[in-house]
Every structure is written in structure tokens, then in C-alpha cells.
């Protein structure tokens, strides 16, 4: 019935060259994600048609759900630009959509071709009348219809469709440049990564693992979450840095007073992240911090922690409510993995009274008790990465932490 998908781009308020970059990028993303040699693409001004050529539309729509920069898509059918042909298609389309249930409906028309001899309103009225005459399962309700039949008369042809499926929105991933996402195994950071990609930022991940102090399963969780995030990345792959954090972790336990432990641990994480980001041309750091969530996320803590880096730090969730974060986590299918109960370096040791108002001068004083700079540099040296793909599952629990060997 439907032979094509109409794809509508997202934020087209962009002008000139930016708009062209946006559209080229989003078209590329679509072709990579759809990855089907039989479908054809037809560009037409500010929209794209995917000609199905007999391919299953459901798979293709699932792929489109993972392309940032799209506002919506519709299964659509093309017809000649005369009323009789439009009537015929309209009847076919509604019959297919509702089968034989009784539903309320209205027709909405758009006339892009101003030479077409009827106004939008006239088209809607005529099509509605014809559809009602030729079916017996529809009732008109122009205010709150269950089904809206859309008719568009454009320069080249007319189009008929019913549903508008909402796309991811945002900007095509990659247009904004590349950032390094601090990725724990928790709920927040994968959601932060998703939102960053949705806003056009391509991501690489960095995870601090303290095996054998923490379990290998907690590192596996991060790989599993990265696999889910990779579905939104341009080539279905994300580079994930694994930082061997145990020595630093132990030094922190030995030299830093308990109440400052988490603050200074996070200062170390930030320092390492910035160094790795700079080595890899990542322009910003990203993380899942949200104001007020825990002791290290009070404004005072955030500012003292942030003090060790010069790079901008983007916190997509900084003002999000936890329930909204959970909703998004479920939507991107990370939640079930995130809530698995394996401890990571932030949960294996939880100080009884972490400070919520750390002082910068005290951090600097405590950090003088040990040569942390040297250990930070050594840890950066020993950091390895693994390429995580959305199609090939990597199981490190069986092989030990092989990621340390991959470079
Ligand atoms: P999440 O649910 O993402 O774990 P959280 O609310 O538990 O977040 P914290 O543990 O304080 O908060 O961490 C705040 C942010 O710091 C995380 O969202 C993540 O970006 C980063 N982070 C924490 N632990 C690690 C880690 N082991 N490796 C990499 N990044 C981390
Ligand atoms: Mg955490």
C-alpha cells in the first residue's frame, strides 16, 4: 500500500551553509542506519523520500528512530495530481489503516502548488465526502479525531498518508563536534550520552574501573551500556577508554581524609578525562551529573571538582529530575542494565560523611600529601580503549579484562 516513507528534517531554522551541512549529514546518517541496498532515496527541497521497493517498512522506521536531527516521518503514498486519483488513494489508505473498526476522522490538506484549482479547505471537504460515501466505518470529528487523513498537493504529485511518527529531534550526531563522556555503570551517564548525541555531539566514552577491587561485571555493564548508545552514533561504534583506576583509588584511600575522598577522586577523574580528551581532539567533557543528587553534585562540590580542568564540561542532566532521567533511560533501553547491582569505584567505598561543601584550599593541601600528578600521568599511559559496536556483543566477563590489551 505505502510505497515510500516521507522523512521530515529537524531544526531547519538554520540558514545557508549550516542548513546544507545539516541536511547532508542527516542524509548520510539515514543511509548508514537504514543500510539497505534495495531502497532508494529521493531528495525534494526540505524533505526526503525513502522509496521502499518492496522492503519491510518496520525495520526502516526502527532505524530512523535512531537518527538524530529528524522531526518526524510518515508512511506515504504518491498519486496523480487530480481529484479522482486522490479520492481512490484516500479510500485505500483509510481502509488499510482502520480495517473495519468504527473510528472518527478528519481530512487535513495542504496545497503547496498554488495553481491547483482547489483550496486546501475545498480539497479536505471533497476528499472527506468521497471517503464517507465509499466506506461505512468512519464518522467525522474535526476537533478530536482518532484518525487524520493528510492530503498534500505538491508541484510534482499528490501524496496521501495518515500517521506522523515523531523522530528523535535535535541535530545530526557529529555536526557539533566530538566530546568525551564520563560513563559509569549507573542510570545517569548513558542518558547524558544519548542527549549529547541528540544535540549533535559525537561521543567517545571513558570509564574508570578499579578491578580487582571492583568486579569485572561492573566493567561489563559499561560495555553493555555503550553497545546501546552505539546505536545512535554515526557508524554504530563508540570508542570506550578503560582507565585502570585501582592504584589511584588506593592512594586516595591511604592519603586523603575520608570526608574529602570522593571530591578528590572526582578531581582525579576530571584530570585524567581532560588529558585523554586532549589527546583525541575531544572538544568537551560530558557527564551525568545532576545538581543536588549526591554530595559530589552540590554546586560547591561541582565548582571545586571542575576547578582542575580548563575544558568546558557539559552536563546534559544538570537540571533534570530523576524520574525524567529514568523515563529516558527506559526509552533508550539502558535501564535494565543500569540497575544491575554491581559496585563500581564510586560505590565500593562510600564515606560515612562526604563533605557537601568542600574547600578548594583544602583539596590542594590534601593533594600535596602524595605525588598524585605522577600517578595520574602513569594511569593515562596505561589507559586502553575498546571499540564497542551496536552489532557485535563484547563479553569481557569470560575473558578477563581484555580491553586493557586492546589499543
Ligand atoms: P550515574 O547514574 O551515571 O552513575 P550518579 O548519580 O551515580 O551517576 P556519581 O556516581 O556521583 O553519580 O557520578 C556522577 C557522574 O560522574 C556520572 O554520571 C558519570 O558521568 C561520572 N562517573 C562516575 N563514576 C564514574 C566512573 N567509574 N567512570 C566514569 N565516569 C564516572
Ligand atoms: Mg554512579
Coordinates of C-alpha atoms and ligand atoms in Angstrom, one line a residue:
X1 CA 0.0 0.0 0.0
X2 CA 2.6 2.6 1.1
X3 CA 5.5 2.7 -1.3
X4 CA 7.6 5.3 0.5
X5 CA 8.5 7.0 3.7
X6 CA 8.4 10.8 3.9
X7 CA 11.2 12.0 6.3
X8 CA 11.0 15.5 7.7
X9 CA 14.2 17.1 9.0
X10 CA 14.5 18.7 12.4
X11 CA 15.6 22.2 13.1
X12 CA 15.5 23.9 9.7
X13 CA 15.6 27.3 11.2
X14 CA 19.3 27.0 10.4
X15 CA 20.3 29.1 7.4
X16 CA 22.6 28.9 4.4
X17 CA 25.7 26.8 4.6
X18 CA 24.7 25.4 8.1
X19 CA 21.5 24.1 6.7
X20 CA 23.3 22.3 3.9
X21 CA 25.7 20.7 6.3
X22 CA 22.8 19.7 8.5
X23 CA 20.9 18.1 5.6
X24 CA 23.9 16.3 4.1
X25 CA 24.9 14.9 7.4
X26 CA 21.4 13.7 8.3
X27 CA 21.0 12.1 4.9
X28 CA 24.3 10.3 5.4
X29 CA 23.2 9.1 8.8
X30 CA 19.9 7.8 7.4
X31 CA 21.7 5.8 4.7
X32 CA 24.1 4.3 7.2
X33 CA 21.5 3.4 9.7
X34 CA 19.0 2.1 7.2
X35 CA 21.8 0.2 5.5
X36 CA 19.5 -1.4 2.9
X37 CA 20.8 -1.7 -0.7
X38 CA 17.3 -2.1 -2.2
X39 CA 15.7 1.1 -1.0
X40 CA 16.2 4.4 -3.0
X41 CA 16.4 7.9 -1.7
X42 CA 14.8 10.9 -3.4
X43 CA 15.6 14.4 -2.1
X44 CA 13.0 17.0 -2.6
X45 CA 13.7 20.5 -1.1
X46 CA 13.5 20.2 2.7
X47 CA 12.3 16.6 2.8
X48 CA 13.5 13.2 1.9
X49 CA 11.6 10.3 0.4
X50 CA 12.7 6.7 1.0
X51 CA 11.3 4.5 -1.7
X52 CA 10.7 1.1 -0.2
X53 CA 11.0 -1.0 -3.3
X54 CA 9.1 -3.8 -1.6
X55 CA 11.3 -3.7 1.6
X56 CA 9.6 -4.0 5.0
X57 CA 8.9 -0.5 6.4
X58 CA 9.0 -1.5 10.0
X59 CA 12.8 -2.2 10.0
X60 CA 13.4 1.0 8.3
X61 CA 11.4 3.0 10.7
X62 CA 13.2 1.4 13.6
X63 CA 16.5 2.6 12.1
X64 CA 15.0 6.1 11.6
X65 CA 14.2 6.2 15.3
X66 CA 17.9 6.3 16.0
X67 CA 18.8 9.1 13.7
X68 CA 19.1 12.5 15.5
X69 CA 18.0 15.5 13.5
X70 CA 14.7 14.2 12.3
X71 CA 11.5 15.7 13.4
X72 CA 9.0 13.1 12.0
X73 CA 8.3 10.5 9.3
X74 CA 5.2 9.1 7.7
X75 CA 4.4 6.2 5.6
X76 CA 3.0 7.8 2.5
X77 CA 1.7 7.0 -1.0
X78 CA 2.1 9.1 -4.1
X79 CA -0.7 9.7 -6.7
X80 CA -1.5 11.7 -9.7
X81 CA -2.5 15.3 -9.1
X82 CA -6.2 15.0 -9.9
X83 CA -9.1 14.6 -7.5
X84 CA -10.2 11.2 -8.7
X85 CA -6.8 9.7 -8.2
X86 CA -6.6 11.4 -4.7
X87 CA -10.0 10.0 -3.8
X88 CA -9.0 6.5 -4.8
X89 CA -5.8 6.6 -2.8
X90 CA -7.6 8.2 0.2
X91 CA -10.1 5.4 0.4
X92 CA -7.4 2.7 0.1
X93 CA -5.3 4.4 2.8
X94 CA -8.1 4.7 5.4
X95 CA -9.4 1.2 4.7
X96 CA -5.9 -0.1 5.3
X97 CA -5.5 2.0 8.5
X98 CA -8.7 1.2 10.3
X99 CA -9.6 -2.2 8.8
X100 CA -13.3 -2.3 9.8
X101 CA -13.3 -0.7 13.2
X102 CA -15.5 2.4 13.5
X103 CA -13.4 5.5 14.1
X104 CA -13.7 9.2 14.0
X105 CA -11.7 11.1 11.4
X106 CA -11.0 14.3 9.6
X107 CA -9.1 15.3 6.5
X108 CA -6.3 17.8 6.5
X109 CA -5.0 19.1 3.3
X110 CA -2.0 21.2 2.2
X111 CA -1.7 22.8 -1.2
X112 CA 1.9 23.6 -2.0
X113 CA 1.1 24.0 -5.7
X114 CA -1.0 27.2 -5.7
X115 CA -2.0 26.5 -9.3
X116 CA -4.1 23.5 -8.2
X117 CA -7.7 24.7 -8.8
X118 CA -9.0 24.0 -5.3
X119 CA -8.0 25.5 -1.9
X120 CA -6.8 23.3 0.9
X121 CA -10.2 23.5 2.6
X122 CA -12.0 22.6 -0.6
X123 CA -9.8 19.6 -1.0
X124 CA -10.4 18.4 2.5
X125 CA -14.1 18.7 2.2
X126 CA -14.2 16.9 -1.2
X127 CA -12.0 14.1 0.0
X128 CA -13.9 13.6 3.3
X129 CA -17.2 13.5 1.4
X130 CA -15.9 10.9 -1.0
X131 CA -14.3 8.7 1.7
X132 CA -17.5 8.8 3.7
X133 CA -19.6 7.8 0.7
X134 CA -17.3 4.8 -0.1
X135 CA -16.7 3.4 3.4
X136 CA -19.0 2.6 6.3
X137 CA -16.7 2.7 9.3
X138 CA -15.9 6.4 9.6
X139 CA -17.5 9.3 11.4
X140 CA -16.3 12.9 11.0
X141 CA -14.9 14.7 14.1
X142 CA -12.9 17.7 13.1
X143 CA -12.0 18.6 16.7
X144 CA -10.7 15.4 18.2
X145 CA -10.4 12.8 15.5
X146 CA -8.9 9.3 16.1
X147 CA -7.6 9.4 12.6
X148 CA -6.3 12.2 10.5
X149 CA -6.0 11.7 6.8
X150 CA -3.5 14.0 5.2
X151 CA -3.5 15.1 1.6
X152 CA -0.7 17.1 0.2
X153 CA -0.8 18.6 -3.3
X154 CA 2.8 19.4 -4.3
X155 CA 4.3 20.6 -7.6
X156 CA 5.2 17.1 -8.8
X157 CA 2.4 14.9 -7.5
X158 CA -0.1 14.5 -4.7
X159 CA 0.6 12.4 -1.5
X160 CA -1.8 10.7 0.9
X161 CA -0.9 9.5 4.4
X162 CA -2.3 9.1 7.9
X163 CA 0.3 8.9 10.6
X164 CA 3.1 11.2 11.7
X165 CA 5.7 9.3 13.7
X166 CA 7.8 11.6 16.0
X167 CA 11.5 11.4 15.3
X168 CA 14.4 11.9 17.8
X169 CA 14.6 15.7 17.0
X170 CA 17.8 17.6 17.8
X171 CA 20.8 17.8 15.4
X172 CA 22.5 15.1 13.4
X173 CA 25.1 13.5 15.6
X174 CA 28.6 14.7 14.8
X175 CA 27.7 18.2 13.4
X176 CA 28.6 19.8 16.8
X177 CA 32.0 18.0 17.1
X178 CA 33.2 15.3 19.5
X179 CA 33.1 15.1 23.3
X180 CA 34.3 12.6 25.9
X181 CA 31.6 11.1 28.0
X182 CA 32.4 10.0 31.6
X183 CA 30.5 6.8 31.6
X184 CA 29.7 4.9 34.9
X185 CA 27.5 1.9 35.0
X186 CA 24.7 3.9 36.5
X187 CA 21.5 5.3 35.2
X188 CA 22.5 8.9 34.5
X189 CA 25.6 8.9 32.4
X190 CA 24.2 6.8 29.5
X191 CA 21.2 9.1 29.4
X192 CA 23.6 12.1 29.3
X193 CA 25.4 10.5 26.4
X194 CA 22.1 10.0 24.5
X195 CA 21.1 13.6 25.0
X196 CA 24.5 14.8 23.9
X197 CA 24.3 12.7 20.7
X198 CA 20.8 14.0 20.1
X199 CA 22.2 17.5 20.3
X200 CA 24.7 16.7 17.6
X201 CA 27.8 15.8 19.7
X202 CA 29.6 12.6 18.7
X203 CA 30.8 10.8 21.8
X204 CA 33.7 8.7 23.0
X205 CA 33.4 7.1 26.4
X206 CA 35.7 7.0 29.4
X207 CA 35.3 4.6 32.3
X208 CA 37.3 4.4 35.5
X209 CA 37.5 0.8 36.6
X210 CA 39.1 -0.4 39.8
X211 CA 39.3 -4.2 39.1
X212 CA 40.1 -6.3 41.0
X213 CA 38.9 -4.0 43.8
X214 CA 35.6 -3.8 41.9
X215 CA 34.1 -6.6 39.9
X216 CA 34.6 -7.3 36.3
X217 CA 30.8 -7.4 35.9
X218 CA 30.7 -3.7 36.7
X219 CA 33.1 -3.0 33.7
X220 CA 31.0 -5.4 31.6
X221 CA 27.9 -3.3 32.4
X222 CA 29.7 -0.2 30.9
X223 CA 30.4 -2.1 27.7
X224 CA 26.8 -3.3 27.5
X225 CA 25.6 0.3 28.0
X226 CA 28.0 1.6 25.4
X227 CA 26.6 -1.0 23.0
X228 CA 23.2 0.5 23.5
X229 CA 24.5 4.0 22.9
X230 CA 26.4 3.0 19.8
X231 CA 23.0 2.6 18.1
X232 CA 22.8 6.4 17.9
X233 CA 26.4 7.1 16.9
X234 CA 27.3 7.8 13.3
X235 CA 28.8 4.5 12.3
X236 CA 27.2 2.4 15.1
X237 CA 30.5 2.3 17.0
X238 CA 31.8 4.1 20.1
X239 CA 35.4 4.2 21.3
X240 CA 35.5 3.5 25.0
X241 CA 38.5 4.2 27.1
X242 CA 39.0 2.0 30.1
X243 CA 41.1 3.7 32.8
X244 CA 42.8 1.3 35.3
X245 CA 42.0 3.3 38.4
X246 CA 42.8 0.9 41.2
X247 CA 46.2 2.4 42.2
X248 CA 44.8 5.9 42.3
X249 CA 41.8 4.6 44.2
X250 CA 44.1 3.0 46.8
X251 CA 46.3 6.1 47.1
X252 CA 43.1 8.2 47.7
X253 CA 42.1 5.8 50.5
X254 CA 45.5 6.0 52.1
X255 CA 46.3 9.7 51.9
X256 CA 43.0 11.6 51.7
X257 CA 40.7 12.3 54.7
X258 CA 37.5 10.4 54.4
X259 CA 35.2 13.3 54.0
X260 CA 37.2 14.6 51.0
X261 CA 37.8 11.3 49.4
X262 CA 35.0 11.5 46.8
X263 CA 35.7 15.1 46.0
X264 CA 39.4 14.4 45.3
X265 CA 38.6 11.1 43.5
X266 CA 36.4 13.1 41.1
X267 CA 39.1 15.7 40.7
X268 CA 41.4 12.9 39.6
X269 CA 38.8 11.6 37.2
X270 CA 38.4 15.0 35.7
X271 CA 42.1 15.5 35.3
X272 CA 42.5 12.1 33.5
X273 CA 39.5 12.7 31.3
X274 CA 40.8 16.1 30.2
X275 CA 44.2 14.6 29.3
X276 CA 42.6 11.8 27.3
X277 CA 40.2 14.2 25.6
X278 CA 43.0 16.5 24.5
X279 CA 45.0 13.5 23.1
X280 CA 41.9 12.6 21.0
X281 CA 40.6 16.0 19.9
X282 CA 37.5 15.8 22.0
X283 CA 36.4 19.4 22.5
X284 CA 34.3 19.0 25.7
X285 CA 33.9 16.6 28.6
X286 CA 30.4 15.3 29.3
X287 CA 29.0 13.6 32.3
X288 CA 25.8 12.6 34.1
X289 CA 25.9 15.0 37.0
X290 CA 22.7 16.4 38.2
X291 CA 22.6 19.3 40.7
X292 CA 21.8 18.1 44.2
X293 CA 21.7 14.4 43.5
X294 CA 24.6 13.4 45.8
X295 CA 27.2 15.1 47.9
X296 CA 29.6 15.5 45.0
X297 CA 26.9 17.2 43.0
X298 CA 26.2 20.2 45.2
X299 CA 27.1 23.5 43.4
X300 CA 30.1 23.9 45.8
X301 CA 31.3 20.4 45.1
X302 CA 30.9 20.8 41.4
X303 CA 32.8 24.0 41.3
X304 CA 35.7 22.6 43.4
X305 CA 35.8 19.5 41.2
X306 CA 35.5 21.5 38.0
X307 CA 38.4 23.7 39.0
X308 CA 41.0 21.1 37.8
X309 CA 40.1 21.4 34.1
X310 CA 40.1 24.1 31.5
X311 CA 37.9 22.3 29.1
X312 CA 34.1 23.0 29.0
X313 CA 32.2 20.4 30.9
X314 CA 28.7 19.7 29.6
X315 CA 26.2 18.2 32.0
X316 CA 23.1 17.5 29.9
X317 CA 21.2 16.3 33.0
X318 CA 22.2 19.1 35.4
X319 CA 18.6 20.2 36.0
X320 CA 16.8 17.0 35.3
X321 CA 14.5 15.3 37.8
X322 CA 15.5 11.7 38.5
X323 CA 12.1 10.4 37.3
X324 CA 12.5 12.1 33.9
X325 CA 16.0 10.6 33.7
X326 CA 14.6 7.1 34.4
X327 CA 12.0 7.6 31.7
X328 CA 14.7 8.4 29.2
X329 CA 16.9 5.5 30.4
X330 CA 14.0 3.1 29.7
X331 CA 13.3 4.7 26.3
X332 CA 16.9 4.0 25.2
X333 CA 16.8 0.5 26.7
X334 CA 19.6 1.1 29.2
X335 CA 17.6 1.0 32.4
X336 CA 17.6 -2.8 33.0
X337 CA 21.4 -2.9 32.6
X338 CA 22.0 0.3 34.7
X339 CA 20.2 -1.1 37.7
X340 CA 22.1 -4.3 37.9
X341 CA 23.7 -4.3 41.3
X342 CA 27.4 -4.4 40.6
X343 CA 29.5 -1.9 42.5
X344 CA 31.9 0.5 40.7
X345 CA 34.6 2.7 42.1
X346 CA 32.2 5.2 43.4
X347 CA 30.0 2.6 45.3
X348 CA 32.6 0.1 46.5
X349 CA 33.7 2.6 49.2
X350 CA 31.2 5.2 50.4
X351 CA 32.5 7.5 53.1
X352 CA 30.1 8.0 56.0
X353 CA 30.1 11.8 55.8
X354 CA 31.3 13.1 52.5
X355 CA 31.5 16.8 52.5
X356 CA 28.9 18.7 50.6
X357 CA 30.8 22.0 50.8
X358 CA 34.5 21.2 50.1
X359 CA 37.0 24.0 50.1
X360 CA 39.4 24.4 47.3
X361 CA 42.4 25.3 49.5
X362 CA 41.9 22.1 51.5
X363 CA 41.8 19.9 48.3
X364 CA 45.0 21.5 47.2
X365 CA 46.6 20.9 50.6
X366 CA 45.5 17.2 50.8
X367 CA 46.7 16.5 47.3
X368 CA 50.2 17.6 48.3
X369 CA 50.4 14.5 50.6
X370 CA 51.2 12.2 47.7
X371 CA 52.6 12.6 44.2
X372 CA 49.2 12.3 42.6
X373 CA 50.4 14.1 39.4
X374 CA 52.8 11.3 38.7
X375 CA 50.2 8.6 39.3
X376 CA 47.7 10.5 37.1
X377 CA 50.2 10.5 34.2
X378 CA 51.0 6.8 34.7
X379 CA 47.4 6.0 34.7
X380 CA 46.8 7.9 31.5
X381 CA 49.7 5.9 30.0
X382 CA 48.1 2.6 31.0
X383 CA 44.7 3.6 29.7
X384 CA 43.4 1.4 26.8
X385 CA 40.4 1.6 24.6
X386 CA 38.0 -0.8 23.1
X387 CA 35.8 -0.2 20.1
X388 CA 32.2 -1.0 21.0
X389 CA 29.8 -1.7 18.2
X390 CA 26.0 -1.9 18.2
X391 CA 26.0 -5.2 16.2
X392 CA 28.8 -7.2 17.8
X393 CA 28.5 -8.1 21.5
X394 CA 31.7 -7.9 23.5
X395 CA 31.8 -10.2 26.6
X396 CA 34.7 -9.4 28.9
X397 CA 33.5 -11.4 31.8
X398 CA 34.6 -14.6 30.1
X399 CA 38.0 -13.5 29.0
X400 CA 39.1 -11.2 31.8
X401 CA 39.5 -7.6 31.2
X402 CA 40.9 -8.0 27.7
X403 CA 40.2 -4.4 27.0
X404 CA 43.4 -3.5 28.7
X405 CA 45.3 -5.2 26.0
X406 CA 43.4 -3.6 23.1
X407 CA 44.9 -0.5 21.7
Ligands
LIG1 P1 25.4 7.5 37.2 O1 24.0 7.1 37.4 O2 25.7 8.0 35.8 O3 26.4 6.6 37.8 P2 25.4 9.0 39.7 O4 24.2 9.8 40.0 O5 25.6 7.7 40.3 O6 25.5 8.9 38.1 P3 28.1 9.8 40.5 O7 28.5 8.4 40.8 O8 28.4 10.9 41.5 O9 26.6 10.0 40.1 O10 28.7 10.2 39.2 C1 28.4 11.4 38.5 C2 28.9 11.3 37.1 O11 30.4 11.1 37.1 C3 28.4 10.1 36.4 O12 27.2 10.4 35.8 C4 29.5 9.9 35.4 O13 29.4 10.8 34.3 C5 30.7 10.2 36.1 N1 31.3 9.0 36.8 C6 31.1 8.5 38.0 N2 31.7 7.3 38.2 C7 32.4 7.1 37.0 C8 33.3 6.0 36.5 N3 33.6 5.0 37.3 N4 33.8 6.1 35.3 C9 33.4 7.2 34.5 N5 32.6 8.1 34.9 C10 32.1 8.1 36.1
LIG2 MG1 27.4 6.3 39.5

